[in-house]
Amino acid sequence: MTRRNHRRAYAGAAGVLAGALALSACSGGTSPEGTTVEEGEPYTLTVWTNYTTGPGQNWFEEVAAQFEAEHENITVEAQHVQNEELDGKLQTALNSGDAPDVFLQRGGGKMKDMAAAGQLLDLTDTAVATPEMREKLGEASYEALSIDGQLLAAPQLIQPGGIWYSKDLFAEAGITELPETVEDLEDAIAKLQGAGITPIALGGKDAWPAAHWYYFFALRECSAETLEATNESLDFSDECYERAAQDVTDLAALEPFNEGFLTTSAQQGASSSAGLLANHKAAMELMGAWQPGVVMNLTPDQEPLDDLGWFPFPQVSSGEGDAAAIMGGQGGFSCSAAAPKELCGEFLALMNSEEHQEGFYEAFGTIPLHDDAKDVVTNEYDEQMLDALAEASYVSDFLDTNYGQQVGTALNQAVVELLTGGTDPAGFVSAVSDAAARS
Amino acid sequence: MSTPEHVNLDVPAGRTATGDGARQAPSPAPGTNRRRPLPWRRWLEILLLAGPGTAVFVTFVILPVLMAGYYGFFRWSGYGPPTEFVGLRNYQLILTDTAFLEALWHNGFILVMSLVLQGPVAIAIALLLNRRMRGRSLIRVLIFVPYVLSEVIVAIGFSLMLHSAGAVNDVLDRAGLGGLRQDWLADPDVAIWSLMLILVWKYIGFAVILMLAGLQGVPDELREAAAIDGASYWKTQWYITLPLLGPTIRIWAFLSIIGSLQVFDLVYVIWGQYVADTAGTSTMATYMVANGRISGAYGYGSAVAVVIFLISLVVALVYQRYLLRRDTEGALTGGAA
């Protein structure tokens, strides 16, 4: 789960929480009110992000400097925590009542748990949730970070997933049209195999890259209503879930993956799945929008991969889901329970302003959420993603995020079993259902 | 989890005679000449000397164990205080979860195979290295090096070599032995043996050093006497050296058993957070992390920790009670073999 969150994390959300957790945990879901800082009163706003790269920190410094200039006596103090460390550190801080005012929020089940423990401020009435902001950043992004009408984090980014491919290798194998259906994809796989090219890179060791194949098949097989209902009920009895498992099994039967995919990691080193794509050792990888940056670090000269292309996940013939539905990581920043609510909202609004969303694209290379910032996007795949998002009939977060850690982890592991033939589609569904019953 | 009093094996390469009760470090000379200190001074002394250590031990060992016991009764995602009491449900789930039972089985396999594979080999190497020969020091060092390496480094190195597109298969191909190619890490029939071999490679050095230390405690006079009586080299080893090495072997086996129950790092680094189950190399500790921390089920994970603790405790106590007792009582040749 590690690296992906790293990338996803660029989407932070400002959360809140703070002291009153013991009380609020017992009071069952009432939202904390936060605190107030009077105009001119000195205050240090603490912020935790995972921006450990240079450009990311510079971007944040600019936002912070502007905020300090606009607010008298307010200091912004950031801690940029290594991504894999962030969740644990944050959890401890939240539970001990010593949380930062603003922190990166990954959404999904974890956000639900924080909200249930009364650790997050409701940002509905703050500067980051004005009708104008909602329009510019997209209502759907706000909904993704709301529970029961309470806005628990301000959206910052979305990282849609899709298939990344090497244009050179596709040309070498004689593939002229990008696959739109699974049958097309199967043809492409056959052509690549015929040309002696490994069709798909897969980092099975990290489980989630393997699980992505299942998520996207489920996105195509299941209707948006079914997927939404399952997010709440964790009921996997709809047959579309078993069909999606069958799709994964069928795909695996073509043996399209790199040798030893089960013990291949996703993003570490040239032998990782992203490394295989970066070094033209494999033609495709199913990944989120963070992929170009990861691939860039793994090319021999650490330059962006010239022939990297993107296409949306293909449609399955039996699918009830729309071919235009999108899945991707969404995220933002939350404010903790004892944070100054108004100030917090203003900070998040500044972070998500047109100017800083543009800077965000330049610093992180992830497509901007803000409508007016979209004109900074120039490269082809980012434009494709923006188009796909604009036309999307439905946007889902990654399923493991939606289902929460426990079911999400079990789901990811079950997909690995499915890929290695350790279980069949029926066994897969019952394994996930068992985990759901236990959670 | 292991019992610290038996781990004082920081034997400077073979000096202290293992198991020789009489030779264990003498307790500090009782305050012979001085007047008996006043009781309160005694207490102050105890407090000053033992206090800090005890405080750290209680805070970071005893307290977490108790807290794990407490959390084990809750369903708890880790956010906010645990509120959902579920009684023994976590334990019931653990003991009926085939994934846990498989992990337990793997620990058992590692435990037995470690003893069977490492013991005889370590003794043989120690006997060899105990003789005067050229390059002895170098060989000793080489055998001990893997033990000194960090587990993470060893794991990363082996995972690169044993990956199905890695060096080992490549070498086999080039040597014309392509038929022996295996998916060393991913094939469930093979992976546990790969793990076992890495463990043996890593820990044999420690066993050898212990045995060598033990051998230093075998008096030369006995060997000389045997030689005078006309015993062959092998007979001498069998009837004299091995029995006298008994206490060392038992201590080594004890450490090996406890270590086997706690195997974690190698598996976690080589197979990652998710695929150890699928590859058939999961252990109780990796199960705990996967189903506790990674799954955000802190109550469940705590319950798993308690189960591992109890299993290790029972094994350690039984072993001490029945096998180590004669050594700790100071019997020298307590009839091993």
PDB file of N, CA and C in Angstrom, chain A residues 178-247:
ATOM      1  N   LEU A 178      -5.444   1.523 -30.085  1.00  0.00           N
ATOM      2  CA  LEU A 178      -5.421   1.282 -28.646  1.00  0.00           C
ATOM      3  C   LEU A 178      -6.628   0.426 -28.257  1.00  0.00           C
ATOM      4  N   PRO A 179      -6.424  -0.529 -27.357  1.00  0.00           N
ATOM      5  CA  PRO A 179      -7.515  -1.431 -26.977  1.00  0.00           C
ATOM      6  C   PRO A 179      -8.675  -0.671 -26.323  1.00  0.00           C
ATOM      7  N   GLU A 180      -9.888  -0.943 -26.820  1.00  0.00           N
ATOM      8  CA  GLU A 180     -11.073  -0.335 -26.192  1.00  0.00           C
ATOM      9  C   GLU A 180     -11.892  -1.374 -25.455  1.00  0.00           C
ATOM     10  N   THR A 181     -11.760  -2.615 -25.873  1.00  0.00           N
ATOM     11  CA  THR A 181     -12.484  -3.681 -25.192  1.00  0.00           C
ATOM     12  C   THR A 181     -11.454  -4.696 -24.692  1.00  0.00           C
ATOM     13  N   VAL A 182     -11.942  -5.589 -23.826  1.00  0.00           N
ATOM     14  CA  VAL A 182     -11.037  -6.604 -23.305  1.00  0.00           C
ATOM     15  C   VAL A 182     -10.560  -7.526 -24.429  1.00  0.00           C
ATOM     16  N   GLU A 183     -11.425  -7.740 -25.423  1.00  0.00           N
ATOM     17  CA  GLU A 183     -11.002  -8.558 -26.571  1.00  0.00           C
ATOM     18  C   GLU A 183      -9.827  -7.882 -27.286  1.00  0.00           C
ATOM     19  N   ASP A 184      -9.931  -6.563 -27.444  1.00  0.00           N
ATOM     20  CA  ASP A 184      -8.809  -5.822 -28.051  1.00  0.00           C
ATOM     21  C   ASP A 184      -7.533  -6.020 -27.230  1.00  0.00           C
ATOM     22  N   LEU A 185      -7.732  -5.947 -25.917  1.00  0.00           N
ATOM     23  CA  LEU A 185      -6.567  -6.094 -25.032  1.00  0.00           C
ATOM     24  C   LEU A 185      -5.938  -7.470 -25.207  1.00  0.00           C
ATOM     25  N   GLU A 186      -6.812  -8.481 -25.327  1.00  0.00           N
ATOM     26  CA  GLU A 186      -6.297  -9.845 -25.508  1.00  0.00           C
ATOM     27  C   GLU A 186      -5.531  -9.964 -26.824  1.00  0.00           C
ATOM     28  N   ASP A 187      -6.043  -9.302 -27.859  1.00  0.00           N
ATOM     29  CA  ASP A 187      -5.331  -9.303 -29.140  1.00  0.00           C
ATOM     30  C   ASP A 187      -3.950  -8.664 -28.989  1.00  0.00           C
ATOM     31  N   ALA A 188      -3.950  -7.531 -28.294  1.00  0.00           N
ATOM     32  CA  ALA A 188      -2.683  -6.822 -28.095  1.00  0.00           C
ATOM     33  C   ALA A 188      -1.697  -7.709 -27.350  1.00  0.00           C
ATOM     34  N   ILE A 189      -2.209  -8.415 -26.333  1.00  0.00           N
ATOM     35  CA  ILE A 189      -1.338  -9.311 -25.566  1.00  0.00           C
ATOM     36  C   ILE A 189      -0.741 -10.380 -26.470  1.00  0.00           C
ATOM     37  N   ALA A 190      -1.600 -10.953 -27.328  1.00  0.00           N
ATOM     38  CA  ALA A 190      -1.121 -11.999 -28.233  1.00  0.00           C
ATOM     39  C   ALA A 190      -0.052 -11.450 -29.176  1.00  0.00           C
ATOM     40  N   LYS A 191      -0.294 -10.238 -29.683  1.00  0.00           N
ATOM     41  CA  LYS A 191       0.691  -9.656 -30.609  1.00  0.00           C
ATOM     42  C   LYS A 191       2.032  -9.395 -29.909  1.00  0.00           C
ATOM     43  N   LEU A 192       1.928  -8.873 -28.695  1.00  0.00           N
ATOM     44  CA  LEU A 192       3.155  -8.598 -27.955  1.00  0.00           C
ATOM     45  C   LEU A 192       3.908  -9.886 -27.676  1.00  0.00           C
ATOM     46  N   GLN A 193       3.146 -10.908 -27.270  1.00  0.00           N
ATOM     47  CA  GLN A 193       3.807 -12.191 -26.986  1.00  0.00           C
ATOM     48  C   GLN A 193       4.457 -12.746 -28.246  1.00  0.00           C
ATOM     49  N   GLY A 194       3.762 -12.561 -29.373  1.00  0.00           N
ATOM     50  CA  GLY A 194       4.305 -13.012 -30.647  1.00  0.00           C
ATOM     51  C   GLY A 194       5.611 -12.312 -30.989  1.00  0.00           C
ATOM     52  N   ALA A 195       5.714 -11.064 -30.540  1.00  0.00           N
ATOM     53  CA  ALA A 195       6.930 -10.296 -30.823  1.00  0.00           C
ATOM     54  C   ALA A 195       7.994 -10.491 -29.744  1.00  0.00           C
ATOM     55  N   GLY A 196       7.708 -11.402 -28.812  1.00  0.00           N
ATOM     56  CA  GLY A 196       8.687 -11.674 -27.756  1.00  0.00           C
ATOM     57  C   GLY A 196       8.775 -10.593 -26.694  1.00  0.00           C
ATOM     58  N   ILE A 197       7.673  -9.874 -26.523  1.00  0.00           N
ATOM     59  CA  ILE A 197       7.667  -8.790 -25.528  1.00  0.00           C
ATOM     60  C   ILE A 197       6.741  -9.187 -24.382  1.00  0.00           C
ATOM     61  N   THR A 198       7.189  -8.963 -23.156  1.00  0.00           N
ATOM     62  CA  THR A 198       6.318  -9.205 -22.009  1.00  0.00           C
ATOM     63  C   THR A 198       5.178  -8.185 -22.066  1.00  0.00           C
ATOM     64  N   PRO A 199       3.923  -8.645 -22.162  1.00  0.00           N
ATOM     65  CA  PRO A 199       2.842  -7.670 -22.357  1.00  0.00           C
ATOM     66  C   PRO A 199       2.609  -6.756 -21.149  1.00  0.00           C
ATOM     67  N   ILE A 200       2.511  -7.341 -19.945  1.00  0.00           N
ATOM     68  CA  ILE A 200       2.083  -6.530 -18.813  1.00  0.00           C
ATOM     69  C   ILE A 200       3.049  -6.674 -17.642  1.00  0.00           C
ATOM     70  N   ALA A 201       3.466  -5.554 -17.105  1.00  0.00           N
ATOM     71  CA  ALA A 201       4.285  -5.571 -15.894  1.00  0.00           C
ATOM     72  C   ALA A 201       3.354  -5.561 -14.689  1.00  0.00           C
ATOM     73  N   LEU A 202       3.672  -6.401 -13.712  1.00  0.00           N
ATOM     74  CA  LEU A 202       2.812  -6.473 -12.525  1.00  0.00           C
ATOM     75  C   LEU A 202       3.664  -6.650 -11.275  1.00  0.00           C
ATOM     76  N   GLY A 203       3.509  -5.746 -10.332  1.00  0.00           N
ATOM     77  CA  GLY A 203       4.233  -5.841  -9.062  1.00  0.00           C
ATOM     78  C   GLY A 203       3.376  -6.518  -8.014  1.00  0.00           C
ATOM     79  N   GLY A 204       3.297  -7.843  -8.100  1.00  0.00           N
ATOM     80  CA  GLY A 204       2.379  -8.575  -7.233  1.00  0.00           C
ATOM     81  C   GLY A 204       2.784  -8.589  -5.767  1.00  0.00           C
ATOM     82  N   LYS A 205       4.069  -8.347  -5.502  1.00  0.00           N
ATOM     83  CA  LYS A 205       4.537  -8.414  -4.121  1.00  0.00           C
ATOM     84  C   LYS A 205       3.817  -7.383  -3.252  1.00  0.00           C
ATOM     85  N   ASP A 206       3.482  -6.255  -3.852  1.00  0.00           N
ATOM     86  CA  ASP A 206       2.794  -5.224  -3.078  1.00  0.00           C
ATOM     87  C   ASP A 206       1.284  -5.409  -3.053  1.00  0.00           C
ATOM     88  N   ALA A 207       0.810  -6.441  -3.708  1.00  0.00           N
ATOM     89  CA  ALA A 207      -0.604  -6.819  -3.730  1.00  0.00           C
ATOM     90  C   ALA A 207      -1.528  -5.787  -4.398  1.00  0.00           C
ATOM     91  N   TRP A 208      -1.449  -4.515  -4.006  1.00  0.00           N
ATOM     92  CA  TRP A 208      -2.414  -3.581  -4.603  1.00  0.00           C
ATOM     93  C   TRP A 208      -2.296  -3.438  -6.109  1.00  0.00           C
ATOM     94  N   PRO A 209      -1.054  -3.529  -6.700  1.00  0.00           N
ATOM     95  CA  PRO A 209      -1.026  -3.430  -8.163  1.00  0.00           C
ATOM     96  C   PRO A 209      -1.776  -4.590  -8.820  1.00  0.00           C
ATOM     97  N   ALA A 210      -1.690  -5.766  -8.210  1.00  0.00           N
ATOM     98  CA  ALA A 210      -2.439  -6.905  -8.728  1.00  0.00           C
ATOM     99  C   ALA A 210      -3.928  -6.663  -8.531  1.00  0.00           C
ATOM    100  N   ALA A 211      -4.245  -6.142  -7.355  1.00  0.00           N
ATOM    101  CA  ALA A 211      -5.654  -5.912  -7.027  1.00  0.00           C
ATOM    102  C   ALA A 211      -6.280  -4.870  -7.945  1.00  0.00           C
ATOM    103  N   HIS A 212      -5.485  -3.939  -8.444  1.00  0.00           N
ATOM    104  CA  HIS A 212      -6.028  -2.945  -9.373  1.00  0.00           C
ATOM    105  C   HIS A 212      -6.734  -3.613 -10.554  1.00  0.00           C
ATOM    106  N   TRP A 213      -6.166  -4.722 -11.012  1.00  0.00           N
ATOM    107  CA  TRP A 213      -6.815  -5.414 -12.128  1.00  0.00           C
ATOM    108  C   TRP A 213      -8.212  -5.822 -11.731  1.00  0.00           C
ATOM    109  N   TYR A 214      -8.365  -6.299 -10.525  1.00  0.00           N
ATOM    110  CA  TYR A 214      -9.712  -6.670 -10.084  1.00  0.00           C
ATOM    111  C   TYR A 214     -10.605  -5.442  -9.953  1.00  0.00           C
ATOM    112  N   TYR A 215     -10.081  -4.393  -9.335  1.00  0.00           N
ATOM    113  CA  TYR A 215     -10.917  -3.196  -9.141  1.00  0.00           C
ATOM    114  C   TYR A 215     -11.472  -2.703 -10.466  1.00  0.00           C
ATOM    115  N   PHE A 216     -10.591  -2.649 -11.468  1.00  0.00           N
ATOM    116  CA  PHE A 216     -11.041  -2.079 -12.744  1.00  0.00           C
ATOM    117  C   PHE A 216     -11.999  -3.015 -13.461  1.00  0.00           C
ATOM    118  N   PHE A 217     -11.787  -4.314 -13.351  1.00  0.00           N
ATOM    119  CA  PHE A 217     -12.777  -5.229 -13.913  1.00  0.00           C
ATOM    120  C   PHE A 217     -14.105  -5.046 -13.184  1.00  0.00           C
ATOM    121  N   ALA A 218     -14.056  -4.864 -11.877  1.00  0.00           N
ATOM    122  CA  ALA A 218     -15.297  -4.664 -11.118  1.00  0.00           C
ATOM    123  C   ALA A 218     -15.962  -3.354 -11.540  1.00  0.00           C
ATOM    124  N   LEU A 219     -15.161  -2.349 -11.815  1.00  0.00           N
ATOM    125  CA  LEU A 219     -15.711  -1.053 -12.244  1.00  0.00           C
ATOM    126  C   LEU A 219     -16.468  -1.197 -13.561  1.00  0.00           C
ATOM    127  N   ARG A 220     -15.985  -2.099 -14.411  1.00  0.00           N
ATOM    128  CA  ARG A 220     -16.656  -2.307 -15.692  1.00  0.00           C
ATOM    129  C   ARG A 220     -17.822  -3.287 -15.564  1.00  0.00           C
ATOM    130  N   GLU A 221     -17.653  -4.322 -14.738  1.00  0.00           N
ATOM    131  CA  GLU A 221     -18.691  -5.345 -14.601  1.00  0.00           C
ATOM    132  C   GLU A 221     -19.895  -4.852 -13.794  1.00  0.00           C
ATOM    133  N   CYS A 222     -19.644  -4.024 -12.780  1.00  0.00           N
ATOM    134  CA  CYS A 222     -20.714  -3.660 -11.859  1.00  0.00           C
ATOM    135  C   CYS A 222     -21.232  -2.257 -12.172  1.00  0.00           C
ATOM    136  N   SER A 223     -22.524  -2.074 -11.961  1.00  0.00           N
ATOM    137  CA  SER A 223     -23.093  -0.751 -12.171  1.00  0.00           C
ATOM    138  C   SER A 223     -22.635   0.175 -11.059  1.00  0.00           C
ATOM    139  N   ALA A 224     -22.704   1.460 -11.342  1.00  0.00           N
ATOM    140  CA  ALA A 224     -22.314   2.438 -10.330  1.00  0.00           C
ATOM    141  C   ALA A 224     -23.135   2.273  -9.058  1.00  0.00           C
ATOM    142  N   GLU A 225     -24.426   1.948  -9.215  1.00  0.00           N
ATOM    143  CA  GLU A 225     -25.294   1.792  -8.041  1.00  0.00           C
ATOM    144  C   GLU A 225     -24.808   0.640  -7.175  1.00  0.00           C
ATOM    145  N   THR A 226     -24.473  -0.475  -7.843  1.00  0.00           N
ATOM    146  CA  THR A 226     -23.998  -1.639  -7.087  1.00  0.00           C
ATOM    147  C   THR A 226     -22.711  -1.295  -6.339  1.00  0.00           C
ATOM    148  N   LEU A 227     -21.783  -0.641  -7.030  1.00  0.00           N
ATOM    149  CA  LEU A 227     -20.508  -0.303  -6.387  1.00  0.00           C
ATOM    150  C   LEU A 227     -20.743   0.611  -5.186  1.00  0.00           C
ATOM    151  N   GLU A 228     -21.593   1.606  -5.372  1.00  0.00           N
ATOM    152  CA  GLU A 228     -21.881   2.543  -4.285  1.00  0.00           C
ATOM    153  C   GLU A 228     -22.501   1.812  -3.111  1.00  0.00           C
ATOM    154  N   ALA A 229     -23.462   0.931  -3.416  1.00  0.00           N
ATOM    155  CA  ALA A 229     -24.151   0.202  -2.342  1.00  0.00           C
ATOM    156  C   ALA A 229     -23.149  -0.664  -1.573  1.00  0.00           C
ATOM    157  N   THR A 230     -22.224  -1.282  -2.305  1.00  0.00           N
ATOM    158  CA  THR A 230     -21.259  -2.165  -1.648  1.00  0.00           C
ATOM    159  C   THR A 230     -20.310  -1.376  -0.747  1.00  0.00           C
ATOM    160  N   ASN A 231     -20.003  -0.147  -1.132  1.00  0.00           N
ATOM    161  CA  ASN A 231     -19.139   0.664  -0.270  1.00  0.00           C
ATOM    162  C   ASN A 231     -19.723   0.761   1.140  1.00  0.00           C
ATOM    163  N   GLU A 232     -21.037   0.806   1.213  1.00  0.00           N
ATOM    164  CA  GLU A 232     -21.697   0.896   2.521  1.00  0.00           C
ATOM    165  C   GLU A 232     -21.903  -0.472   3.144  1.00  0.00           C
ATOM    166  N   SER A 233     -22.459  -1.395   2.336  1.00  0.00           N
ATOM    167  CA  SER A 233     -22.923  -2.668   2.912  1.00  0.00           C
ATOM    168  C   SER A 233     -21.808  -3.715   2.990  1.00  0.00           C
ATOM    169  N   LEU A 234     -20.757  -3.556   2.198  1.00  0.00           N
ATOM    170  CA  LEU A 234     -19.712  -4.579   2.076  1.00  0.00           C
ATOM    171  C   LEU A 234     -20.325  -5.941   1.742  1.00  0.00           C
ATOM    172  N   ASP A 235     -21.372  -5.873   0.917  1.00  0.00           N
ATOM    173  CA  ASP A 235     -22.042  -7.094   0.494  1.00  0.00           C
ATOM    174  C   ASP A 235     -21.598  -7.392  -0.942  1.00  0.00           C
ATOM    175  N   PHE A 236     -20.967  -8.545  -1.131  1.00  0.00           N
ATOM    176  CA  PHE A 236     -20.387  -8.852  -2.438  1.00  0.00           C
ATOM    177  C   PHE A 236     -21.196  -9.921  -3.165  1.00  0.00           C
ATOM    178  N   SER A 237     -22.476 -10.033  -2.826  1.00  0.00           N
ATOM    179  CA  SER A 237     -23.255 -11.133  -3.394  1.00  0.00           C
ATOM    180  C   SER A 237     -23.677 -10.860  -4.838  1.00  0.00           C
ATOM    181  N   ASP A 238     -23.680  -9.612  -5.290  1.00  0.00           N
ATOM    182  CA  ASP A 238     -24.031  -9.348  -6.683  1.00  0.00           C
ATOM    183  C   ASP A 238     -23.074 -10.118  -7.600  1.00  0.00           C
ATOM    184  N   GLU A 239     -23.667 -10.757  -8.624  1.00  0.00           N
ATOM    185  CA  GLU A 239     -22.808 -11.628  -9.443  1.00  0.00           C
ATOM    186  C   GLU A 239     -21.701 -10.887 -10.162  1.00  0.00           C
ATOM    187  N   CYS A 240     -21.862  -9.589 -10.316  1.00  0.00           N
ATOM    188  CA  CYS A 240     -20.837  -8.867 -11.064  1.00  0.00           C
ATOM    189  C   CYS A 240     -19.473  -9.021 -10.396  1.00  0.00           C
ATOM    190  N   TYR A 241     -19.453  -9.199  -9.071  1.00  0.00           N
ATOM    191  CA  TYR A 241     -18.164  -9.333  -8.384  1.00  0.00           C
ATOM    192  C   TYR A 241     -17.489 -10.653  -8.732  1.00  0.00           C
ATOM    193  N   GLU A 242     -18.315 -11.676  -8.884  1.00  0.00           N
ATOM    194  CA  GLU A 242     -17.725 -12.954  -9.269  1.00  0.00           C
ATOM    195  C   GLU A 242     -17.279 -12.922 -10.735  1.00  0.00           C
ATOM    196  N   ARG A 243     -18.088 -12.225 -11.561  1.00  0.00           N
ATOM    197  CA  ARG A 243     -17.685 -12.101 -12.979  1.00  0.00           C
ATOM    198  C   ARG A 243     -16.345 -11.372 -13.100  1.00  0.00           C
ATOM    199  N   ALA A 244     -16.184 -10.334 -12.303  1.00  0.00           N
ATOM    200  CA  ALA A 244     -14.920  -9.585 -12.350  1.00  0.00           C
ATOM    201  C   ALA A 244     -13.754 -10.500 -11.959  1.00  0.00           C
ATOM    202  N   ALA A 245     -14.001 -11.367 -10.968  1.00  0.00           N
ATOM    203  CA  ALA A 245     -12.959 -12.311 -10.554  1.00  0.00           C
ATOM    204  C   ALA A 245     -12.642 -13.266 -11.696  1.00  0.00           C
ATOM    205  N   GLN A 246     -13.706 -13.670 -12.423  1.00  0.00           N
ATOM    206  CA  GLN A 246     -13.503 -14.552 -13.570  1.00  0.00           C
ATOM    207  C   GLN A 246     -12.665 -13.843 -14.642  1.00  0.00           C
ATOM    208  N   ASP A 247     -12.936 -12.552 -14.837  1.00  0.00           N
ATOM    209  CA  ASP A 247     -12.155 -11.782 -15.819  1.00  0.00           C
ATOM    210  C   ASP A 247     -10.666 -11.792 -15.461  1.00  0.00           C
TER     211      ASP A 247
END
